[in-house]
Coordinates of C-alpha atoms (C1' of nucleotides) in Angstrom, one line a residue:
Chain X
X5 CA 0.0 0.0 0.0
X6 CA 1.8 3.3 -1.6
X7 CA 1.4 6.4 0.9
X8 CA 2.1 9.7 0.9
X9 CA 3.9 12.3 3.6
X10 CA 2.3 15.7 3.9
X11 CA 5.8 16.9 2.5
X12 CA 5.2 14.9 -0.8
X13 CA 1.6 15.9 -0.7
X14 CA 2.5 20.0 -0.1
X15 CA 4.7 19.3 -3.4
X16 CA 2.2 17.9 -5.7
X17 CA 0.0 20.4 -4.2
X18 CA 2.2 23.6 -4.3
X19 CA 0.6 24.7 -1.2
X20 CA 2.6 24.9 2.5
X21 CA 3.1 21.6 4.5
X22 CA 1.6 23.0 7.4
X23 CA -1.1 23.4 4.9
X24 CA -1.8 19.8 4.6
X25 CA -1.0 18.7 8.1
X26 CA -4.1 21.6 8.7
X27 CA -6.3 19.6 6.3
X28 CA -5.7 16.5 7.8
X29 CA -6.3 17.4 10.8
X30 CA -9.7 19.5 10.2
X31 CA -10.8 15.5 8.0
X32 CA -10.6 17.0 4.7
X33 CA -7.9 15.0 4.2
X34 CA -8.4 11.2 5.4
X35 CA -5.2 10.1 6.9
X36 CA -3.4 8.5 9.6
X37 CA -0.8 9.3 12.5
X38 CA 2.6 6.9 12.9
X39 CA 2.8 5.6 16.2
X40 CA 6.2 8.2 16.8
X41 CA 5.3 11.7 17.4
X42 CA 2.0 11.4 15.0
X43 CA 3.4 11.9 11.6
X44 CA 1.0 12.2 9.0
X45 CA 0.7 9.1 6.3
X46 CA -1.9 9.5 3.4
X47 CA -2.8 6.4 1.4
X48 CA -2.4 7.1 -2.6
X49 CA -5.7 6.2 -3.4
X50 CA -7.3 8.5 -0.2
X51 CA -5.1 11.4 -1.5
X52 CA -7.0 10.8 -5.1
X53 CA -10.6 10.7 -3.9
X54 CA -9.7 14.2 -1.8
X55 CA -8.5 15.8 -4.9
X56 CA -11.8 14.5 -6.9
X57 CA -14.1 16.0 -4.0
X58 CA -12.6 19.1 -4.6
X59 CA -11.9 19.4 -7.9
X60 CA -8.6 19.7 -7.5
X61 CA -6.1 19.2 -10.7
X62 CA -4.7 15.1 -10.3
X63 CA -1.1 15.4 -10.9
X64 CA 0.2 13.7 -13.9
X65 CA 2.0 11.1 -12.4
X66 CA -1.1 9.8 -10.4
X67 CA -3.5 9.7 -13.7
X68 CA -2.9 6.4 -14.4
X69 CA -3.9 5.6 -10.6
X70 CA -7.7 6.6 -11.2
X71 CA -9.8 3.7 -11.4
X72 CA -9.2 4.3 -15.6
X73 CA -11.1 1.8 -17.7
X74 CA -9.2 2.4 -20.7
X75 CA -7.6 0.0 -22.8
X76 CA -4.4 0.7 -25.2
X77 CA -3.9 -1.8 -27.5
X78 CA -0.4 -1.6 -29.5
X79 CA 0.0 -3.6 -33.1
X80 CA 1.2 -3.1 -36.2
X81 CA -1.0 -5.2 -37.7
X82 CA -4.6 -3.5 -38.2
X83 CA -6.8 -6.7 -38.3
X84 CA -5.1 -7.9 -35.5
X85 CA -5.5 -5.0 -33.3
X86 CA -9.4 -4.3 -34.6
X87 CA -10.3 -7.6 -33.7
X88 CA -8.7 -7.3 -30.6
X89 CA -10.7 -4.1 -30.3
X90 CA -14.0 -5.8 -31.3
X91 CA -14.0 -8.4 -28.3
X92 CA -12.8 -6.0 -25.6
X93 CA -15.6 -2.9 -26.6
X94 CA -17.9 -5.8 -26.4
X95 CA -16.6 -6.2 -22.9
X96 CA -17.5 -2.3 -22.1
X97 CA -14.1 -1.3 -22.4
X98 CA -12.8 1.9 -23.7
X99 CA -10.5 1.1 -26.5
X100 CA -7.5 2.6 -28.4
X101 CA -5.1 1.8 -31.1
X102 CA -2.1 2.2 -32.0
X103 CA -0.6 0.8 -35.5
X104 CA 3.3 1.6 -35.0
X105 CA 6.0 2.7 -32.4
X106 CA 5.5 6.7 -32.0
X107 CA 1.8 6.5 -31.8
X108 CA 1.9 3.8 -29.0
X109 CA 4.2 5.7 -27.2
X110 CA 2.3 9.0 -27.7
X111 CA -1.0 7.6 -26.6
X112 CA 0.1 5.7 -23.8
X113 CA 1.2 8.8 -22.1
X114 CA -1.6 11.1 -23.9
X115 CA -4.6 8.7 -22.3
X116 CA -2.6 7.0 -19.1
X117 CA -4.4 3.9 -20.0
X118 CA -4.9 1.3 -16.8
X119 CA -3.8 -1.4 -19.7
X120 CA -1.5 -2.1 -22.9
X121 CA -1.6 -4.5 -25.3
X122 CA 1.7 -4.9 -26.5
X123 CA 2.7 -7.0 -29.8
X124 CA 6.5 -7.8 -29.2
X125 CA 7.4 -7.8 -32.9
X126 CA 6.8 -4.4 -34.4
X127 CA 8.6 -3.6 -37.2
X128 CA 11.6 -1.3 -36.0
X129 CA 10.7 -1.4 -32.6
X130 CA 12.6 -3.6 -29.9
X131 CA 9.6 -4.7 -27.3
X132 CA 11.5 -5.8 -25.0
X133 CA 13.2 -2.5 -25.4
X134 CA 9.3 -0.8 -24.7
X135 CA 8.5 -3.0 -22.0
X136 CA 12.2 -1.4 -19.8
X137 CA 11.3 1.9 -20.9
X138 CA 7.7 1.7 -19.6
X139 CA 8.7 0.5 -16.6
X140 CA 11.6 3.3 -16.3
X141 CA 9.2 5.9 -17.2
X142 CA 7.6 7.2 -14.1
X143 CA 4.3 8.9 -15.7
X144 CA 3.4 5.0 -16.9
X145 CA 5.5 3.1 -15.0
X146 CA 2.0 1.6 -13.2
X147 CA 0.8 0.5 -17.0
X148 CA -0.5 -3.0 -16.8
X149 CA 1.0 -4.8 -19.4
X150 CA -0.3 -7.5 -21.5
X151 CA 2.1 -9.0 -24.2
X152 CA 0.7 -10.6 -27.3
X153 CA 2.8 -12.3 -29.2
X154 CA 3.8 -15.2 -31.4
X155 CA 7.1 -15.9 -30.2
X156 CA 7.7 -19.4 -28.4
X157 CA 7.7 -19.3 -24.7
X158 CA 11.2 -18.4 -24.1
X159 CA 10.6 -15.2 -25.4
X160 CA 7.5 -14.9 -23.6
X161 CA 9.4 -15.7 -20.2
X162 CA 11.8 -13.1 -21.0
X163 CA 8.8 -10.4 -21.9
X164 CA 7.9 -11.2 -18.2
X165 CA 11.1 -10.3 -17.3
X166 CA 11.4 -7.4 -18.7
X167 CA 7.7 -6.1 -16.9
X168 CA 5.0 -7.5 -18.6
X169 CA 2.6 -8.2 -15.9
X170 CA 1.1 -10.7 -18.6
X171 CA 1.5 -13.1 -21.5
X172 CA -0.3 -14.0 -24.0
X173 CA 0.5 -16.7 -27.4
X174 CA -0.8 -15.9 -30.5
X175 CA -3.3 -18.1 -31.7
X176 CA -5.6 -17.1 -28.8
X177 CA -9.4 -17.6 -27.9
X178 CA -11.4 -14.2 -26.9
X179 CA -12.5 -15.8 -23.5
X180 CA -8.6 -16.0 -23.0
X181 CA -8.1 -12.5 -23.9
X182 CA -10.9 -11.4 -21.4
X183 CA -9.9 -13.0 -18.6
X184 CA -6.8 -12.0 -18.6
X185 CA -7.8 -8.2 -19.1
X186 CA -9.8 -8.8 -16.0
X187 CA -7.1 -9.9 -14.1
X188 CA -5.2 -7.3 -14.6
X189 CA -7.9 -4.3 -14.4
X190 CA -9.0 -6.5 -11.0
X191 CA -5.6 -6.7 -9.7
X192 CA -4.9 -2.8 -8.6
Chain Z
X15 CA 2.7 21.5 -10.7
X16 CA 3.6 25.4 -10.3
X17 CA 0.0 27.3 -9.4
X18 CA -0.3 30.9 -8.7
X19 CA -2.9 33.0 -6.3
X20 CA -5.1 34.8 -7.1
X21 CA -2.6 37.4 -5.5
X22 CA 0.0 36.5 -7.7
X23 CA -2.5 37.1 -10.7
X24 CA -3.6 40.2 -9.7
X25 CA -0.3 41.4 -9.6
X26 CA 1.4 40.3 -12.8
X27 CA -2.0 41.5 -14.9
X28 CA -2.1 44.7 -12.3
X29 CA -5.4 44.3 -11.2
X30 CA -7.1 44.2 -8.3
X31 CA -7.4 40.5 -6.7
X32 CA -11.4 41.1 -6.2
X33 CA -11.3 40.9 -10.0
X34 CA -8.8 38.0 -10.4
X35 CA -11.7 36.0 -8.6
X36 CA -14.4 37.1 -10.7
X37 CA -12.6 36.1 -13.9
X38 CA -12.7 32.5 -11.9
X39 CA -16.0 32.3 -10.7
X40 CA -17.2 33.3 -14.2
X41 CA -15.2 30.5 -15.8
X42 CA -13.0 33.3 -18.2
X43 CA -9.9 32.0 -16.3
X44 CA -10.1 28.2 -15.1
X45 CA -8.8 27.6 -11.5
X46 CA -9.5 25.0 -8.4
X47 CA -10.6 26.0 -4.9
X48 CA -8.6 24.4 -1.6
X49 CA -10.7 23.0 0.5
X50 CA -10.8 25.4 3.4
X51 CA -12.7 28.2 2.6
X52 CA -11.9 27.9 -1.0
X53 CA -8.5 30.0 -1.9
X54 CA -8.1 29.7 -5.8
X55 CA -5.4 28.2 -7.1
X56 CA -4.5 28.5 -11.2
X57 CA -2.1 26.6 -13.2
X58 CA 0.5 28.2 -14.8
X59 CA -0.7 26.5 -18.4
X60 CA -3.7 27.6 -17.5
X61 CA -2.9 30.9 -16.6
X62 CA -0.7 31.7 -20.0
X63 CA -3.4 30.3 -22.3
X64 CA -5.8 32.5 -20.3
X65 CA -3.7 35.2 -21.6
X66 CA -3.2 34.0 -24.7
X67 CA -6.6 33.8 -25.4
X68 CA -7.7 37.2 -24.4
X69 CA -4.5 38.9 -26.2
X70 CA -3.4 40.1 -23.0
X71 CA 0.7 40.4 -22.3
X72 CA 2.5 37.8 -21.3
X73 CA 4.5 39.0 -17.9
X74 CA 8.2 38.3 -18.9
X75 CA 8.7 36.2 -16.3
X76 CA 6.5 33.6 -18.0
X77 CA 8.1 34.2 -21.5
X78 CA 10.7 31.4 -20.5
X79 CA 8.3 28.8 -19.4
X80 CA 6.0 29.3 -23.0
X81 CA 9.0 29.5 -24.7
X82 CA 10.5 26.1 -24.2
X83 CA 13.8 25.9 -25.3
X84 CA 13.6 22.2 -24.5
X85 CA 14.7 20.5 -28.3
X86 CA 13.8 16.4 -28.8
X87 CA 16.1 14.7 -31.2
X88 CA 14.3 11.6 -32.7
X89 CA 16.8 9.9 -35.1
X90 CA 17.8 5.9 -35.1
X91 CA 21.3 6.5 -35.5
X92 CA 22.8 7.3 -32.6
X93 CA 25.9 9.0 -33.2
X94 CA 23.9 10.9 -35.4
X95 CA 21.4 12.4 -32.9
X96 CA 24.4 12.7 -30.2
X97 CA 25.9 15.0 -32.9
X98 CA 23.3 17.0 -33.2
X99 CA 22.9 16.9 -29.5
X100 CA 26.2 18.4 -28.8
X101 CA 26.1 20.8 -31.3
X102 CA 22.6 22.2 -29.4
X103 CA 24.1 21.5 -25.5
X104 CA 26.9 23.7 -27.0
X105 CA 24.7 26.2 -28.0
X106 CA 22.5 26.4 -24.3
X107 CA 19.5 24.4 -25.5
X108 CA 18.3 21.2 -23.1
X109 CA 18.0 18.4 -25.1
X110 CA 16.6 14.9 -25.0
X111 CA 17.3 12.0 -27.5
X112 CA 14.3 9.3 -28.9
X113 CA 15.9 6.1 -31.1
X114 CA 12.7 4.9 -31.5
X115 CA 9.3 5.6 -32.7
X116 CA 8.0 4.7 -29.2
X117 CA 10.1 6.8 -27.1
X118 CA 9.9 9.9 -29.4
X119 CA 6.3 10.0 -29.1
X120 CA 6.0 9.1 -25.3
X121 CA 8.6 11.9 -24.7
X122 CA 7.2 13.9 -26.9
X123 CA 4.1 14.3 -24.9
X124 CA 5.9 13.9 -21.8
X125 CA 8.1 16.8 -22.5
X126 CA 6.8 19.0 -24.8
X127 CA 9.2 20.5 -26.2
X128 CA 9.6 23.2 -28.2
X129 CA 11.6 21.6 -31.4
X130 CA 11.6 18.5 -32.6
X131 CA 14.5 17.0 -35.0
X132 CA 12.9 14.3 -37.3
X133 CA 14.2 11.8 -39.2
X134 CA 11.8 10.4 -42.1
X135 CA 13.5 7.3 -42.3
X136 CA 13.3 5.4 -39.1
X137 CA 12.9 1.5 -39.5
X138 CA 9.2 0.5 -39.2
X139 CA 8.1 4.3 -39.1
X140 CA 6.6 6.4 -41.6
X141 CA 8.1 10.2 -40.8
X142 CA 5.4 11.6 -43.0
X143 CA 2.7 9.7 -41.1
X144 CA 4.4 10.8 -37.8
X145 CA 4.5 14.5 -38.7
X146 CA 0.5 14.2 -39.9
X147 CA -0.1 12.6 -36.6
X148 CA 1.7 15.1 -34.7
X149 CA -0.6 17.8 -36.4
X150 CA -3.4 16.5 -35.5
X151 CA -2.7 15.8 -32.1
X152 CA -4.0 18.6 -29.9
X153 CA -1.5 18.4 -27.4
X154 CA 1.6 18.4 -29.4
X155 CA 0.0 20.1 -32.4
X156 CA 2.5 23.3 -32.4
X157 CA 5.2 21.6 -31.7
X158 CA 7.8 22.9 -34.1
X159 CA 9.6 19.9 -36.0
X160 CA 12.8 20.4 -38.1
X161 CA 13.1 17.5 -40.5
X162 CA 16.2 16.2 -41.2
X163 CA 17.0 13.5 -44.3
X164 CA 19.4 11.9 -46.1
X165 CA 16.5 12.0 -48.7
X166 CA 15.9 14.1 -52.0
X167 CA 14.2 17.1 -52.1
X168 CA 10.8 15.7 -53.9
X169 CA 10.8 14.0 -50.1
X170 CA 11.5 17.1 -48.1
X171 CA 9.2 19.3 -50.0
X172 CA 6.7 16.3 -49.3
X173 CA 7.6 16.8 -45.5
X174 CA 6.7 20.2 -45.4
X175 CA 4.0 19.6 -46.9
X176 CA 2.9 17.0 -44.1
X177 CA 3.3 19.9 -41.5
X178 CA 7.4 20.1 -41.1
X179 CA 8.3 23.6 -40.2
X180 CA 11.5 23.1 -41.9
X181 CA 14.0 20.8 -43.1
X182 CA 17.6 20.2 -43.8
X183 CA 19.3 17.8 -46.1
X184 CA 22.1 15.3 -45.1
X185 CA 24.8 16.5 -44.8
X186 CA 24.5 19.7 -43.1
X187 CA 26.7 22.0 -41.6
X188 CA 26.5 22.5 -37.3
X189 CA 25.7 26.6 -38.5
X190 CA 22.8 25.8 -40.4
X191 CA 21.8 23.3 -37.7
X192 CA 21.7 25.9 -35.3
X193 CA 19.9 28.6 -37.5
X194 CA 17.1 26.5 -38.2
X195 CA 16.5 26.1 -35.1
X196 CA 16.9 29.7 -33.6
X197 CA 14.5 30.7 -36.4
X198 CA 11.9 27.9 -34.9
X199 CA 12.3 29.2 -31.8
X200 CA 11.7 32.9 -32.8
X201 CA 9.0 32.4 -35.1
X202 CA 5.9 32.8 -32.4
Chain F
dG25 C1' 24.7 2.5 15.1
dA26 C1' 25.2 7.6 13.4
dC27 C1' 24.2 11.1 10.5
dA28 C1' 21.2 13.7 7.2
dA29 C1' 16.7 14.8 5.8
dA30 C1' 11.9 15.4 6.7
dT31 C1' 8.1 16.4 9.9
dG32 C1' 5.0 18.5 13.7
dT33 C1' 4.1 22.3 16.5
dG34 C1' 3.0 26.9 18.2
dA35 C1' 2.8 31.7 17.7
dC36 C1' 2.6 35.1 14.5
dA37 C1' 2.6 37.5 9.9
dT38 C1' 0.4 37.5 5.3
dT39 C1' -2.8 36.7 2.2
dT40 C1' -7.4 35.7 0.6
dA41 C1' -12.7 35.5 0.1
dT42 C1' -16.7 37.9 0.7
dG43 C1' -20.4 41.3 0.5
dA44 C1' -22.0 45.8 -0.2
dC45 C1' -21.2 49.8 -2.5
dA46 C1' -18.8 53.4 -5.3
dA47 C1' -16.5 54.4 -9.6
dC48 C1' -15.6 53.6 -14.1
dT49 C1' -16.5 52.1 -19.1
dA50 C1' -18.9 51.6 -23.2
dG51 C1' -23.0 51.8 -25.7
dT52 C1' -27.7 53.7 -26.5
dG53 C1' -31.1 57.0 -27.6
dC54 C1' -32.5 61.7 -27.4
Chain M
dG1 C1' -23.8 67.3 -25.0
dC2 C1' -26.9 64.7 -21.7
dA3 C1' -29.1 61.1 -19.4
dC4 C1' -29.6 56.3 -18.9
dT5 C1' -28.7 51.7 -19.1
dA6 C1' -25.8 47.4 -18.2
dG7 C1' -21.7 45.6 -17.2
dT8 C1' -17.1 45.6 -15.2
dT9 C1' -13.8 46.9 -11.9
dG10 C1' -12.0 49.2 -7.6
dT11 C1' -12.4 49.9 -2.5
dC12 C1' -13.0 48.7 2.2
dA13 C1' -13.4 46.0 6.6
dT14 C1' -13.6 41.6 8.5
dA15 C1' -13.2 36.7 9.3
dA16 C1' -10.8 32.9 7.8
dA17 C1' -7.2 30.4 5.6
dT18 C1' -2.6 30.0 4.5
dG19 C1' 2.5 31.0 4.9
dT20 C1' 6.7 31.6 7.8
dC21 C1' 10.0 30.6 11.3
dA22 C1' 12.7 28.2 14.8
dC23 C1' 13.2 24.1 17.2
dA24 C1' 12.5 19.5 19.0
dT25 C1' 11.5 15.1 17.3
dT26 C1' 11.0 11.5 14.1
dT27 C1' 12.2 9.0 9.8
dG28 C1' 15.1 7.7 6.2
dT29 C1' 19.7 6.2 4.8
dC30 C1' 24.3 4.4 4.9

DNA sequence: GACAAATGTGACATTTATGACAACTAGTGC
DNA sequence: GCACTAGTTGTCATAAATGTCACATTTGTC
């Protein structure tokens, strides 16, 4: 469970830590007291629901924490990533695609989606090389991951490696696909 | 995330604050309320496109942040884009490099910078597709991007026909490099 | 362990929101 | 020019929120 001092909190903010010790303390701002001299602790997801109540701007690197629905799915091959598309709408999800490197890349940080599709063989693109770059890159770090691929298993073993939080071989059923989507989307 | 008060505001537009907060509560100028009695707080961004909007003068203060003088380099090659990189570090420009289609669009959003060097030829991405995508991406949309290609001219005039602000033929002199790209940054 | 960095606290200084009202700015019609 | 609107902005006093500061204490880090 990720938590937040006031001092983090008065950054994101740009308002005065005594500030934010004030709100906790009136209950604006649900939080909780160490056992040492009562320093303040704010759990990430508390933090989030206090800037929603009052409409406060969600810093960029805590978009991707929102309870976001949205699905990026990342292949260079259109039918491929359509049909994806096709089964995972028909879930309710909200859908994106992206047919090549720089769009993926672009709309994963454009949209802060909760999940990514990834095909590991795009043309010019390394995805093992995407998978330690997500993962380096704080703003989408907390991407879900879900690699589709072809590849035998040792390649999928070493996507896991490299971040993926999933794998998935190519040929695949839908009910496949699904559950593993809700996996991830159920899993924080 | 740098926000200003409504004291701040009234200062730099030389107003009185009572008026600062009516521009708020009308909506002219978009803000958030704190949660004790409800200070304002405005985002910078949202602060300069305020003034943008309204043809009102930018404080010079704020020229530096609108005028980014941060310059992504998206070439495959690396020596290539550390060349350019040095010759721009030399010159007092930040820089960041992309080798990829994936990590120039990611930092591309994630940065927003100023300039952007393209190469057209990057394996497994269309430049002319990226610079049509770039246009029509709100967020990025007026980004200035200098093309740069080994390719003939039909190509570049193509480019700027895509939405490059400019481009430059392989091989290029470090003088012309930097031109082009004090002319992108003076132009707006 | 020991050291560096961050946090909580109280008192006090600043800043801010608010309402009511005055002053100012067009614009209108006469 | 002279009202007369309607709208915006400035002024003022007051209550409330936020910022500042120094210092003791706690946490984080090697």
């Amino acid at each position: 469970m990720k938590t937040l001092t006031t001092g983090e909190i008065a950054k994101l903010c740009d308002v005065n830590l005594r500030t934010v010790i004030r709100w906790i303390d009136r209950g604006a701002l649900k939080g909780f007291k160490l056992p040492g001299r009562g320093n303040n602790r704010v759990r990430e997801e508390d933090f989030i629901s206090f800037l929603k109540e009052y409409d406060m701007p969600v810093p960029s690197g805590f978009k991707s924490k929102e309870a976001n629905k949205r699905i990026l799915i990342v292949d260079d091959e259109l039918p491929v990533a359509t049909a994806i598309q096709r089964v995972l709408r028909h879930a309710g999800y909200d859908t994106s695609i992206a047919t090549d490197g720089f769009r993926a890349g672009s709309m994963l940080l454009k949209e802060s989606p909760a999940v990514m599709t990834l095909d590991l063989s795009m043309p010019g693109q390394d995805g093992f090389d995407v998978l330690a770059y997500v993962r380096a890159t704080q703003e989408v770090a907390s991407t879900r991951i879900l690699v589709i691929s072809a590849l035998d298993e040792t390649s999928l073993n070493k996507a896991l490696a490299y971040g993926a939080d999933a794998v998935l071989q190519k040929p695949f059923e839908n009910a496949q696909l699904l559950t593993m989507i809700q996996q991830l989307l159920a899993g924080e």
